[in-house]
Amino acid sequence: MSTPIRSSGRRRLQPSSRAGNPIRRAPNSGASASSISSNDSEHFLPMSNIMNNNSSNVQVSPKRSRQHLARNVLAIACLWPLLFLIIPPPTADPAHMAILSAGMSDTMIGVSSDSNSSNKLFKNKFQSIKKRAHDKIDNIRAVTSRRVNLAAKTQFLREEMSTLLRRKDIVGYGPDRPRVAVVVVVPQPSNGNNVGRRAKGGGEGDEESRILKGALDAVQSVFLTTDRNRIFIVTVVMDGRGKVGTFEAKLDDIDAGRTMHRHGGEVHTHDHHHELEGEQKEGEGHYHSEKIHTLYNHEGMGVSASRKEAVHFINVLSRKHEQAGIKSPEEDLILLFLSVDSRLKEFDDDNQTWLDDVTDALILSPSIDENQDISNKFPSVAKKDSKVDTKPTKDGTMQPSNAVSFAVDTSSSDTEGNVEIHSSHVGVTLSFDQKLRPRPSSATGQQLALSNGESYPTPLTQSATALRLRTYNAFPASDEALTSHYSADLELSFNLWMCADGIDVIASSYARVVVDPVILSSSEKDISGPLAARIVSAWMSGHGDDVYADKIIRAVAERSAQDSIIGMTKDHSMSDRKILVDKIKVLNDMLVRISSEAKHSSSFPTGLGQKCRPFSWYAQNVHPQNDFHEEEDLNDAKKRAWMNGPTTKQEGATNENNLPSKPLNKDNMNMAIISKASPVNIKYVDASGGHAEHPHKGATDENGKFGYVHDETFLIKNPPTFEIKDEKDRGVLCKKGDPNYQMLTKKVFVDLPNHEAAEKRAEHGLAKKGRAKIFCLVYTIEKNHHTIPAIKETWGKKCDGFMVASTKTDRELGTVNIPHEGPEEYNNIWQKVRSMWSYVYDNYYEKYDWFHIGGDDLYLIVENLRLYLESEEIQLASNGGQYLPNGSEETQTPLFLGRRFAEGGNMDRIFISGGSGYTMNKATLKTLVVDGLPKCRPHFHTFSEDVMVANCLRQRNILPYDTKDEAGGERYMPFAPGHHLNYHPPANPKDDWYSNYSINCKWGIDHCAAKSVAFHYIKGDLMRRMYAILYHYC
């Protein structure tokens, strides 16, 4: 689970200032935008300071233009009543009134600067007015102190201020001319491990550098093409990142006006150095309130969740402005989602901007009759079956819940860096094919004719989308699991079409973006199989939409399987065609399962059938080009013909689909081991006996009450971050030269490339089965709880399920008190383990494929373990050694994996060392708990639980499997890495218990397998040190 987005604290907003109207303030003053309240008034200059100016009797020069004078008189005439608002009623909150005063000051300064930024005469005149207003306020306070109806008068003046806030000719914006709130999500690069690492010195070819540069260009384009007075806030979400110094500095430059930006019809830049010192430079008659706020999401949540958090912040900020009386509630902000690969296109017109065109599309003027058919003007706006209300508001404006998708031009550059812009044609839209992949499309002639080509609907939004804030807030669907830009835009489009009034492209508009196609990776501009399954499950269930869902799921499965053809090698015993056919079936079943399971996730949208139009309506009215029976393109047709191919060979004679590439040799020792065991039906059987007696009595909570069931997924939901605390800590963890360091750098490694490849195959539905799910079980006692944080910080968080069996339940640590027969002591670990395995079987058996147990000094390399369990060798062995499992088997061959020891050198009494732990599949765990524990010395007290478990399983012909790698290296180690590097047996192996117990081992550096799985006696700093070395922190 991702860490909640946190506000940086870097950006300073002024909650009591209307965006675009600056407040002059002392250096380093200002309120954090993430904690705005009425008590923040001390951050603003008080009204008395603004008006405490002794300059009066200023003479007006007759040389000043009449136009400037007219503007000044208009501002004075309209704004002087606002000064009465600082008069508090008898019960007024002083802090609230201070904020109100600051808001008035901001309004007055903003109007003065907007009237004429270079008018010195007006500056002096305004100072005089402030002085006289201050005197007038003193007089009014003296008079009103003797009046009893002051509260009523103050309320009247507040209502007058609300009226003035609706006057766009005074403040520059209002209900029919709202401001814009921009959201820019900066996604992680396709390789999330590179986030932030190359941002400082990475070249242009570095994906991270391209993304950050694209984000800066996107933000800069907002200020270049938008009147700063109409920018409410620009929220930048750094997904999966902390602060990036150079990026932050450049954002500061944009925010402070040190880059080109627009004020009204003027585009300019200036230096704030003198303003910060309290001076005003010649020709710079305005100041900037801060407009950019950055949110940091260190763990990475994806685009949909990041957008949701950004809009939440905008809503909070908007409410605070309204509470402070400096924003009209009728002003419904325009929300702009801008992708990092897009920048708003610049035009030469000084009097018109994209925001004017978008406003005309989203806020219809009062002159339009409420019964008039507005779909001629904006074709997307639905008519009689609309799910939203488009009646006029109380100020006369109509606010249909449609959106504007910006027209898209593209850029390209040659090897010399010359950039060329390629303009799109009228009528170009975006849609998707049967596999939910994006594809270009065109508006129909009828759609273009409806508005004379001025605007036309598009099935999907593109790189920039504008809509009203209240429209977004009313959306019924917001699935935070949609991580890519395209999947988030797909849901946004379905919300707008099926639950609102649709999406328009305005052909004759300035609402255009220039997209650089190399910035975002293909994964951001496409949709994976699992995400497609979530979309289908949410939007195509009910109203007869199942037919669409089935076709899309089948098409997505086929697409994923076909993509895997690239680089496919010939199987030893089956054709590529048969591989593909089988893969499609497996993927289709997997996507159906994901689609079903998605409905139980926390952020999954529900009840869309009652709130929105059905997908069938969308397919027939919005996206008729895709009838879900379209002809395949040439490549798809070739793939399908190749896949179906001639079928002259008789099938069914052998189970060739499941033949391994390398079968277990009949003479192989492991083949002999698994041949002794009988297959086990792996269906769960209740063996608890009502939880009345040990070992099935269960666990207790913090208060000692039985019945507690531990949430084994707590750690994977909230994984702690591994950090090197300081240079001293680094010196300890990264110390070089000792035997542990040598073994971990010269021989043992984590197979991250194959792990990441397997993760990607599973994510895109290319694997026959999902990844092996591993439950990790650690045993300890309360006095050793200090060892658990290091396990959680390192390897524990990589397990699918994790639990620590102890003598005290601590939910935060993940420890669970599991009582057992007899005392809690070293010589009774056998009874402790009996109860532990019984508890695991009773509560977690059906959720997991493999179960591993070890002590609190175990170190597990989970990536290597998972790859080993998923290997063809282990899969083949678990299915009896002849055929690979296909996932539908009801029986399984028991496997008992770990470091084999011969007890006392006796090869007839082989057990698995408990130090580095042992791993069991479902068949072995069920056999142990259901058949073994009730009969296998159930009341015996001993420390040698590993020997006891092996004895119980041996009685049922389940023997320890040899887990050496092909080079003869051991995967499970009973000691620390350095011990195995330096250990060499004595001349007579029987003189040392370790060499006597070991079976056909190599010694020295060759003892450990390169892809080792587990080590023992990992205590103190060595736990964190191994992690730092293995995962390249050193």
Short mmCIF file of C-alpha atoms in Angstrom, two decimals, residues 38-39 41 88-100 158:
data_model
loop_
_atom_site.label_atom_id
_atom_site.label_comp_id
_atom_site.label_asym_id
_atom_site.label_seq_id
_atom_site.Cartn_x
_atom_site.Cartn_y
_atom_site.Cartn_z
CA SER A 38 -8.51 31.15 10.07
CA ASN A 39 -5.67 31.33 12.57
CA SER A 41 -3.83 35.72 9.81
CA PRO A 88 -16.07 43.35 13.50
CA PRO A 89 -19.46 42.63 15.05
CA PRO A 90 -19.55 42.41 18.85
CA THR A 91 -18.98 38.63 18.68
CA ALA A 92 -16.71 38.55 15.65
CA ASP A 93 -13.70 36.28 15.57
CA PRO A 94 -10.63 38.58 15.34
CA ALA A 95 -8.64 35.98 13.40
CA HIS A 96 -11.41 35.63 10.85
CA MET A 97 -11.65 39.41 10.43
CA ALA A 98 -7.88 39.62 9.94
CA ILE A 99 -8.12 37.16 7.08
CA LEU A 100 -11.01 39.14 5.65
CA ARG A 158 -20.63 41.28 3.70
#
